[in-house]
Structure formats: structure tokens, C-alpha cells
Coordinates of N, CA and C and ligand atoms in Angstrom, one line a residue:
M1 N 0.7 -1.0 0.0 CA 0.0 -0.3 -0.3 C 0.8 1.3 0.4
K2 N 0.4 2.1 -1.3 CA 1.6 3.2 -1.6 C 0.6 4.5 -0.3
N3 N 1.4 5.5 0.3 CA 1.7 6.4 1.2 C 1.6 7.4 0.3
L4 N 0.1 8.5 0.5 CA 0.0 9.5 -0.5 C 0.2 10.8 1.0
V5 N 1.3 12.0 0.1 CA 0.5 13.1 1.4 C 0.0 13.9 0.8
I6 N -1.1 14.6 0.8 CA -1.3 15.9 -0.3 C -1.5 17.0 0.4
L7 N -0.9 18.2 -0.1 CA -0.8 19.6 0.0 C -1.7 19.9 -0.6
V8 N -2.3 21.4 0.2 CA -3.4 21.8 -0.4 C -3.3 23.6 0.0
S9 N -3.8 24.4 -0.4 CA -4.1 25.7 0.2 C -5.6 26.0 -0.1
G10 N -6.5 25.3 -1.2 CA -7.5 25.9 -1.6 C -9.1 25.4 -1.3
S11 N -9.7 24.8 -1.9 CA -11.2 24.7 -2.1 C -11.0 22.6 -1.8
G12 N -10.0 22.3 -2.4 CA -9.7 21.1 -2.4 C -10.2 20.2 -3.4
T13 N -11.0 20.2 -4.0 CA -12.1 19.5 -5.2 C -11.0 18.7 -5.6
N14 N -10.1 19.0 -6.0 CA -9.3 17.9 -6.3 C -8.5 16.7 -5.3
L15 N -8.6 17.2 -4.1 CA -8.2 16.2 -2.9 C -9.6 15.4 -3.0
Q16 N -10.7 15.9 -2.9 CA -11.9 15.1 -2.9 C -11.9 14.7 -4.5
R17 N -11.1 15.0 -5.5 CA -11.6 13.4 -6.2 C -10.2 12.5 -6.4
I18 N -9.5 12.4 -5.2 CA -8.5 11.8 -5.2 C -8.9 10.6 -4.1
I19 N -9.3 11.1 -2.7 CA -10.4 10.5 -2.1 C -11.0 9.7 -2.9
D20 N -12.3 10.2 -3.5 CA -12.9 9.5 -3.9 C -12.4 8.4 -4.8
T21 N -11.7 8.9 -6.0 CA -11.1 7.7 -6.7 C -10.3 6.5 -6.0
I22 N -9.5 6.9 -4.8 CA -9.0 5.7 -4.0 C -9.9 4.9 -3.7
D23 N -11.5 5.1 -3.3 CA -12.4 4.8 -2.6 C -12.7 3.9 -3.5
N24 N -13.0 4.6 -5.2 CA -13.7 3.9 -6.2 C -12.7 2.6 -6.6
G25 N -11.0 2.6 -6.5 CA -10.1 1.5 -6.8 C -9.2 2.1 -8.4
E26 N -10.0 3.3 -8.9 CA -9.2 4.1 -9.7 C -8.0 4.2 -9.6
I27 N -7.6 4.4 -8.2 CA -5.9 4.5 -7.9 C -6.6 3.4 -6.9
S28 N -5.0 2.8 -7.5 CA -4.9 1.4 -6.7 C -3.9 1.6 -5.8
D29 N -4.8 0.3 -4.6 CA -3.1 0.3 -3.6 C -2.5 1.3 -3.1
A30 N -3.7 2.4 -2.6 CA -2.7 3.6 -2.1 C -3.7 3.9 -1.3
R31 N -3.1 5.2 -0.3 CA -4.0 5.3 0.9 C -3.5 6.8 0.9
I32 N -4.1 7.7 1.4 CA -3.4 9.1 1.9 C -3.4 9.6 3.6
S33 N -2.3 8.9 3.5 CA -1.6 9.4 5.0 C -1.8 10.3 5.8
M34 N -1.7 11.5 4.7 CA -1.9 13.3 5.5 C -1.9 14.3 5.0
V35 N -2.9 14.9 4.9 CA -3.0 16.1 4.2 C -2.3 17.4 5.0
V36 N -1.8 18.0 4.3 CA -0.7 19.5 5.2 C -1.4 20.8 4.0
A37 N -1.7 21.2 5.0 CA -2.0 23.1 4.7 C -1.7 24.1 5.1
D38 N -1.6 24.6 3.9 CA -0.7 26.0 4.8 C -1.3 27.6 5.0
R39 N -2.7 27.1 4.7 CA -3.6 27.8 5.5 C -4.8 27.6 6.0
E40 N -5.8 27.8 6.7 CA -6.9 27.6 6.9 C -7.6 27.3 5.6
C41 N -8.4 26.4 5.2 CA -8.9 26.2 4.0 C -9.9 25.0 3.6
Y42 N -10.9 25.0 2.9 CA -11.6 24.0 2.9 C -11.2 22.3 3.0
G43 N -10.0 22.5 1.7 CA -9.7 21.3 1.7 C -9.2 20.2 3.1
L44 N -8.8 21.5 3.9 CA -8.5 20.8 5.7 C -9.5 20.1 5.6
E45 N -10.7 20.8 5.8 CA -12.3 20.5 6.6 C -12.4 19.0 5.7
R46 N -12.0 18.9 4.3 CA -12.5 17.7 3.6 C -11.7 16.7 4.5
A47 N -10.3 16.5 4.5 CA -9.9 15.8 5.1 C -9.9 15.0 6.6
K48 N -10.4 16.2 7.3 CA -11.5 16.1 8.6 C -12.1 15.3 8.3
K49 N -13.5 15.8 7.5 CA -14.7 14.9 7.2 C -14.3 13.2 7.0
H50 N -12.8 13.3 6.6 CA -12.5 11.7 5.9 C -11.9 11.1 7.2
N51 N -11.8 11.7 8.2 CA -10.8 10.9 9.3 C -9.6 10.9 8.3
I52 N -9.2 12.1 7.7 CA -7.4 11.5 7.3 C -6.9 12.3 7.9
E53 N -5.3 12.3 8.7 CA -4.5 12.6 9.6 C -4.4 14.1 8.7
N54 N -4.8 15.2 9.4 CA -4.3 16.4 9.2 C -3.7 17.7 9.4
V55 N -2.8 18.2 8.7 CA -2.1 19.1 9.8 C -1.9 20.8 9.1
L56 N -1.8 21.6 10.0 CA -1.6 23.1 9.3 C -1.0 23.5 9.7
I57 N 0.3 24.0 8.3 CA 1.5 24.8 9.3 C 1.1 26.2 7.9
P58 N 0.8 26.7 8.8 CA 0.7 28.2 8.4 C 2.0 29.0 7.7
R59 N 1.9 29.5 6.8 CA 2.9 30.3 6.0 C 3.5 31.3 6.7
G60 N 4.7 31.3 6.7 CA 5.7 32.1 7.5 C 7.1 31.6 7.5
K61 N 8.4 32.3 8.5 CA 9.3 32.2 8.3 C 9.7 30.5 8.9
N62 N 9.0 29.7 9.5 CA 9.4 28.4 9.6 C 8.3 27.4 8.9
F63 N 7.7 27.7 7.6 CA 6.9 27.5 7.2 C 7.6 25.6 6.7
S64 N 9.1 25.9 5.8 CA 9.3 25.2 5.3 C 10.2 23.8 6.3
S65 N 10.8 24.5 7.0 CA 11.4 23.6 8.2 C 10.3 22.7 8.7
E66 N 9.7 23.5 9.2 CA 7.8 22.5 9.7 C 7.4 21.5 8.4
L67 N 7.5 22.5 7.5 CA 7.0 20.5 6.3 C 8.0 19.9 6.1
A68 N 9.2 20.1 6.5 CA 10.2 19.0 5.9 C 9.7 17.9 7.1
E69 N 9.8 18.6 8.5 CA 10.0 17.5 9.4 C 8.5 17.1 9.9
T70 N 7.1 17.4 8.8 CA 6.2 16.7 9.2 C 5.8 15.9 8.4
I71 N 6.5 15.7 7.0 CA 6.4 14.6 5.8 C 7.0 13.4 6.6
P72 N 6.1 12.9 6.4 CA 6.4 10.9 7.2 C 7.4 10.4 6.0
A73 N 8.4 9.6 6.8 CA 9.7 9.2 5.9 C 8.9 8.3 5.0
N74 N 8.1 7.8 5.5 CA 7.5 6.2 4.9 C 6.7 6.9 3.2
T75 N 6.8 7.9 3.4 CA 5.9 9.1 2.0 C 6.6 8.3 0.5
D76 N 5.3 7.5 -0.1 CA 5.8 7.2 -1.4 C 5.8 8.5 -2.7
L77 N 4.7 9.4 -2.0 CA 4.0 10.4 -3.2 C 3.6 11.6 -2.6
I78 N 4.4 12.4 -3.0 CA 3.8 13.8 -2.1 C 3.0 14.9 -3.5
V79 N 2.0 15.2 -3.1 CA 0.6 15.4 -4.4 C 0.2 17.0 -4.0
L80 N 1.5 18.1 -4.6 CA 0.2 19.3 -5.0 C -0.7 19.3 -5.3
A81 N -2.2 19.3 -4.7 CA -3.4 19.6 -5.3 C -3.7 21.1 -4.8
G82 N -3.2 22.3 -5.9 CA -3.9 23.4 -5.6 C -3.4 24.2 -4.8
F83 N -2.0 23.7 -4.1 CA -0.9 24.2 -2.8 C 0.1 25.1 -3.2
L84 N -0.3 26.2 -3.0 CA 0.2 27.8 -3.6 C 1.3 28.7 -2.9
S85 N 2.0 27.6 -1.9 CA 3.6 28.0 -1.5 C 4.3 27.3 -2.1
I86 N 5.8 27.7 -2.5 CA 6.7 27.9 -3.2 C 7.5 26.7 -2.4
L87 N 8.0 25.5 -2.8 CA 8.9 24.5 -2.2 C 10.0 25.0 -1.9
K88 N 11.0 24.8 -1.2 CA 12.3 25.0 -1.2 C 13.5 23.7 -2.3
P89 N 14.4 24.3 -2.8 CA 15.3 23.7 -3.9 C 15.5 22.5 -2.8
E90 N 16.2 22.3 -1.5 CA 16.6 21.1 -0.7 C 15.3 20.6 -0.5
F91 N 14.2 20.9 -0.3 CA 13.2 20.0 -0.3 C 13.0 19.4 -1.4
C92 N 12.9 20.0 -2.6 CA 12.3 19.2 -4.3 C 13.4 18.5 -4.2
E93 N 15.0 18.8 -3.8 CA 15.9 17.5 -4.3 C 15.7 16.8 -3.5
K94 N 15.0 16.7 -1.9 CA 15.3 15.6 -1.3 C 14.1 14.4 -1.6
W95 N 12.7 14.9 -2.5 CA 11.8 14.2 -2.5 C 12.1 14.2 -3.7
N96 N 12.9 14.4 -4.4 CA 13.1 14.4 -6.1 C 12.2 13.0 -7.2
G97 N 11.7 13.3 -7.5 CA 10.5 12.2 -8.7 C 9.8 11.8 -8.0
K98 N 9.6 12.4 -6.7 CA 8.4 12.0 -5.5 C 7.4 13.0 -5.1
I99 N 7.5 14.2 -5.9 CA 6.8 15.2 -6.0 C 6.0 15.7 -7.3
I100 N 4.3 15.3 -7.3 CA 4.1 16.0 -8.8 C 2.5 17.2 -8.5
N101 N 2.4 18.0 -9.4 CA 1.7 19.0 -9.3 C 0.5 19.4 -10.3
I102 N -0.4 19.6 -10.0 CA -1.4 19.8 -11.3 C -1.2 21.0 -11.6
H103 N -1.2 22.0 -12.3 CA -1.5 23.1 -12.7 C -2.6 23.4 -14.2
P104 N -3.4 24.6 -13.4 CA -4.1 24.6 -14.4 C -4.3 25.4 -16.0
A105 N -3.0 24.7 -16.8 CA -2.7 25.7 -18.4 C -1.9 24.4 -18.8
L106 N -2.2 24.5 -19.7 CA -1.1 23.7 -20.8 C 0.2 24.2 -20.9
L107 N 1.3 23.8 -19.3 CA 2.3 23.9 -19.7 C 3.3 23.7 -20.4
P108 N 4.4 24.1 -21.5 CA 5.2 25.3 -20.2 C 4.0 26.7 -20.3
K109 N 3.6 26.6 -20.8 CA 2.8 28.1 -21.4 C 1.7 28.4 -19.9
F110 N 2.2 29.4 -20.0 CA 1.1 30.0 -18.1 C 1.3 29.7 -17.7
G111 N 2.8 29.7 -17.0 CA 3.4 28.3 -15.7 C 4.4 29.7 -15.2
G112 N 4.7 29.5 -13.8 CA 6.0 30.4 -13.3 C 5.6 31.3 -12.1
K113 N 6.1 31.8 -11.8 CA 5.8 32.6 -10.2 C 4.4 33.7 -10.7
G114 N 3.8 33.5 -10.3 CA 2.4 34.3 -10.0 C 1.3 33.9 -11.0
M115 N 1.2 32.5 -11.2 CA 0.9 31.9 -12.4 C 0.1 31.0 -11.4
W116 N -0.9 31.3 -11.1 CA -1.9 30.2 -10.6 C -3.4 30.8 -10.2
G117 N -4.3 29.6 -10.4 CA -6.0 29.5 -10.3 C -6.6 30.9 -11.2
H118 N -7.4 31.8 -10.8 CA -7.9 32.9 -11.5 C -6.7 33.3 -12.3
H119 N -5.1 33.9 -11.5 CA -4.5 34.2 -12.6 C -4.1 33.9 -13.9
V120 N -4.2 32.3 -14.1 CA -3.7 31.5 -15.0 C -5.2 31.8 -16.3
H121 N -6.2 31.6 -15.6 CA -7.3 31.8 -16.8 C -7.3 33.2 -17.1
N122 N -7.2 34.3 -16.2 CA -7.3 35.7 -17.0 C -6.1 36.1 -18.3
A123 N -5.1 35.0 -17.2 CA -4.1 35.3 -18.8 C -4.2 34.9 -20.1
V124 N -5.0 33.7 -20.2 CA -5.2 32.9 -21.0 C -6.2 33.5 -22.2
I125 N -7.6 34.2 -21.5 CA -8.3 35.2 -22.3 C -7.7 35.9 -22.6
E126 N -6.9 36.9 -22.3 CA -6.5 38.0 -22.4 C -5.4 37.5 -23.3
A127 N -4.4 36.4 -23.5 CA -4.3 36.4 -24.9 C -4.5 35.9 -26.0
K128 N -6.3 35.2 -25.8 CA -7.1 35.3 -26.7 C -6.3 33.5 -27.5
E129 N -5.7 33.2 -26.2 CA -5.6 31.5 -26.6 C -6.9 30.6 -27.1
K130 N -6.4 29.9 -28.0 CA -7.5 29.3 -28.9 C -8.0 27.6 -27.7
Q131 N -6.8 27.2 -27.0 CA -6.7 26.1 -26.4 C -6.6 26.1 -24.7
S132 N -7.2 25.8 -23.9 CA -6.3 25.4 -22.5 C -6.4 24.1 -22.3
G133 N -6.4 24.3 -20.9 CA -6.8 22.6 -20.3 C -5.7 22.7 -19.3
A134 N -5.3 21.5 -18.5 CA -4.2 20.9 -17.3 C -3.0 20.4 -17.7
T135 N -2.2 20.4 -16.8 CA -0.9 19.6 -17.1 C -0.8 19.2 -15.2
V136 N -0.2 17.8 -15.3 CA 0.3 16.9 -13.9 C 1.7 17.0 -14.1
H137 N 2.5 17.5 -13.4 CA 3.8 17.2 -13.5 C 5.1 17.4 -12.3
F138 N 6.1 16.7 -12.8 CA 7.2 16.6 -11.6 C 7.2 18.0 -11.0
V139 N 7.6 17.8 -9.7 CA 8.0 19.4 -9.3 C 9.7 19.1 -9.0
T140 N 10.2 20.3 -9.3 CA 11.7 20.3 -9.5 C 11.5 21.8 -8.4
S141 N 12.6 22.3 -8.0 CA 13.5 24.2 -7.6 C 12.3 24.7 -8.9
G142 N 12.5 24.6 -10.0 CA 11.9 25.6 -11.1 C 10.7 25.6 -11.1
I143 N 10.0 26.7 -10.5 CA 8.4 26.7 -10.8 C 7.6 26.4 -12.0
D144 N 7.2 25.0 -11.9 CA 6.2 24.3 -13.3 C 7.0 23.9 -14.0
E145 N 8.5 24.0 -14.0 CA 9.3 23.5 -14.9 C 9.6 22.1 -15.0
G146 N 9.1 20.8 -14.2 CA 9.6 19.6 -13.9 C 8.9 19.0 -15.3
E147 N 9.2 17.3 -15.4 CA 8.8 17.1 -16.6 C 7.1 16.7 -16.5
A148 N 6.6 17.1 -17.7 CA 5.0 16.6 -17.7 C 4.8 15.2 -17.4
I149 N 3.7 14.9 -16.8 CA 3.4 13.1 -16.7 C 2.3 12.9 -17.4
L150 N 0.8 13.8 -17.5 CA -0.3 13.8 -18.4 C -0.6 15.6 -18.5
Q151 N -1.1 15.8 -19.7 CA -1.5 16.8 -20.4 C -3.3 16.2 -20.9
K152 N -3.9 17.4 -20.9 CA -5.3 17.1 -21.7 C -5.7 18.7 -22.0
S153 N -5.8 18.8 -23.9 CA -6.6 20.1 -23.7 C -7.7 20.2 -24.1
F154 N -8.4 21.8 -24.2 CA -10.0 21.7 -24.6 C -9.6 22.9 -25.7
E155 N -10.9 22.8 -26.7 CA -11.1 24.1 -27.3 C -11.5 25.3 -26.5
I156 N -10.7 26.7 -26.3 CA -11.7 27.6 -26.0 C -12.9 28.6 -27.3
T157 N -13.9 28.7 -26.7 CA -15.0 29.3 -27.2 C -14.7 30.4 -27.2
E158 N -15.3 31.2 -28.2 CA -15.5 33.1 -28.2 C -16.2 33.3 -26.9
D159 N -17.2 32.1 -26.5 CA -18.5 32.8 -25.2 C -17.4 32.4 -23.8
D160 N -16.3 32.1 -24.2 CA -15.6 31.7 -22.7 C -14.9 32.4 -21.8
T161 N -14.9 32.6 -20.6 CA -14.4 33.6 -19.7 C -13.4 33.0 -18.9
P162 N -13.1 33.3 -18.3 CA -12.3 32.9 -17.4 C -12.5 32.0 -16.4
E163 N -14.1 32.3 -16.0 CA -14.9 31.7 -15.0 C -15.2 30.4 -15.8
T164 N -15.5 30.3 -16.8 CA -16.4 29.3 -17.5 C -14.7 28.3 -17.7
V165 N -13.6 28.9 -18.4 CA -12.6 27.9 -18.5 C -12.3 27.4 -17.3
A166 N -11.8 28.0 -16.0 CA -11.9 27.5 -15.0 C -12.6 26.2 -14.3
E167 N -14.2 26.5 -15.1 CA -14.8 24.7 -14.8 C -14.2 24.1 -15.8
K168 N -13.9 24.3 -16.9 CA -13.3 23.4 -17.9 C -12.2 22.6 -17.7
V169 N -11.5 23.6 -17.1 CA -10.3 23.1 -16.5 C -10.6 22.0 -15.2
H170 N -10.8 22.5 -14.3 CA -11.6 21.5 -13.8 C -12.1 20.2 -13.8
L171 N -12.5 20.1 -14.7 CA -13.2 18.8 -15.0 C -11.7 17.7 -15.7
I172 N -11.4 18.6 -16.6 CA -9.8 18.0 -17.4 C -8.9 17.6 -15.8
E173 N -8.8 18.3 -15.0 CA -7.7 18.0 -14.0 C -8.7 16.7 -13.3
Y174 N -9.6 16.8 -12.7 CA -10.2 14.9 -12.3 C -10.4 13.8 -13.2
E175 N -10.5 14.4 -14.8 CA -10.1 13.2 -15.4 C -8.5 12.3 -15.0
I176 N -7.4 13.7 -15.6 CA -6.0 13.4 -15.5 C -5.2 13.1 -14.0
F177 N -5.8 13.8 -13.0 CA -5.2 13.7 -11.8 C -5.1 12.0 -11.2
P178 N -6.1 11.4 -10.9 CA -5.9 10.1 -10.6 C -5.1 9.3 -11.7
K179 N -5.3 9.8 -13.1 CA -4.3 8.8 -13.8 C -3.2 9.0 -13.8
A180 N -2.9 10.4 -13.4 CA -1.5 10.7 -13.3 C -0.3 9.5 -12.4
I181 N -1.6 9.7 -11.6 CA -1.1 9.1 -9.9 C -0.8 7.9 -10.3
N182 N -1.5 7.4 -10.7 CA -1.3 5.9 -10.9 C -0.3 5.5 -11.6
K183 N 0.3 6.3 -12.5 CA 1.4 6.4 -13.5 C 2.6 6.1 -12.9
V184 N 2.8 7.3 -11.6 CA 4.0 7.5 -11.2 C 4.1 6.6 -10.2
L185 N 2.6 6.0 -9.5 CA 2.8 5.4 -8.0 C 3.2 3.8 -9.5
N186 N 3.0 3.6 -10.3 CA 2.8 2.2 -10.9 C 4.2 2.3 -11.8
N187 N 5.1 3.3 -12.0 CA 6.2 3.4 -12.8 C 6.0 3.4 -14.1
I188 N 5.0 3.9 -14.7 CA 4.1 3.5 -15.9 C 5.2 5.1 -16.5
P189 N 6.1 4.2 -17.8 CA 6.5 5.4 -18.3 C 5.9 6.8 -18.8
I190 N 6.5 7.7 -18.7 CA 5.8 8.6 -19.4 C 6.0 9.0 -21.1
Ligands
GAR1 C1 -6.6 23.9 -9.2 O1 -7.3 24.2 -10.4 C2 -5.2 24.3 -9.6 O2 -4.9 23.5 -10.9 C3 -5.1 24.9 -9.0 O3 -5.1 25.6 -8.0 C4 -6.9 25.0 -8.0 C5 -7.4 24.2 -7.2 O4 -8.6 23.7 -7.1 N1 -3.5 25.0 -9.0 C6 -2.3 26.5 -9.3 O5 -3.0 26.9 -9.6 C7 -1.2 25.9 -9.3 N2 -0.3 26.7 -10.0 P1 -9.2 22.8 -5.9 O6 -8.6 23.2 -4.3 O7 -10.7 23.1 -6.7 O8 -8.5 21.7 -6.2

């Protein structure tokens, strides 16, 4: 049984999807051993509702060292599911190949510092992009630069707004995130 630690900052609908797909067997032979949040958020409440060990480490001076101490040594995969703090290079190196993130755009486009949530969708609409989508990728010290594991796109229509793009991206995330987690846990080549 593989141990997943999920890091969240927001509403945690992707966390919920991971919980549900572990329950229904889409993600096989895995459990969530802990949910870590960097702020009070609904993602933390979801963990509590499902009796998953949960830890709040508020952002600030000691965040990185506390996070490093909190992650259990037997963790097989650290999953960033709407997690907005930047991880230190030492942390990324220690867990190299064992941290993945979901990003709400088609990386390498619309990634990097400040590109999260609605900022991404606003930028996509502003740039009159024809497509958007979601990417699951390995986490390295370069923000949103690690190797892609799975990516899926959709066509943007003339009626789309940042809000409708966000909804469409979320649906794609719910589809590719469990698949990407399975892929990494079972060492299936990218
Ligand atoms: C997701 O769309 C995820 O891709 C994005 O935050 C949202 C979290 O939603 N992550 C980033 O922007 C990270 N750069 P959720 O809390 O409902 O899962």
C-alpha cells in the first residue's frame, strides 16, 4: 500500500477527487496518510470529514522546516493539489521524483511565479488562446518546470470567460489527476 501526502491551500476539489478515486479503485493500492495545508481552507475540512490525518502549517518564517519535519519518512508520493506555497530547492531535491503538481494550464505556457488559479485563466483569455487545459508534472526547484506526466487540452470558444475556462479546466483535472497518480505510483513510463 503506497502512502500519499496531499498538500492543499484551497477548496480541495482535487483532493476530494483523489479521496473518491482511491475509494472506487481508480487509484489502486494507495492511501492518503496525511493532508497538509498552508492556511485555513476547505481542503483541510475535507480531510477532517474523511478522518485523514491533517496538519495546518501556517505560511511564514518556519514553514519550510516544519513542512520538512512533518512529511512522514515512509511517504511514496507528495501530491500538490491546489497548493500555493513555493517549495524550497532542498525539499524538491530530497523528494526528487516523488512530488507532483497539477497546474491549470498547458505548460510550459502560463506557468511560473504568480501563475495560479484565476490569474492563469485571466491570462489565457487575455492572450486570446485557442486552447487551455491542465498539466500534471513532476516538481523541481524551477517553478512549473518539471517534466510533464499527463496533459489534456480543450478548445476555447468565443463565449468563454476566465470563469468558464476555470470550470472546464477543473473537469479535465478530475480526469487526468488520478491517472497521473497511478502512472507515477506504478512506474509506468511517461
Ligand atoms: C486547481 O485548478 C489547480 O490546478 C490550481 O488550483 C486549483 C485548486 O482547486 N493550482 C494552481 O494554480 C497551482 N499553480 P481545488 O482546490 O478545487 O483542487
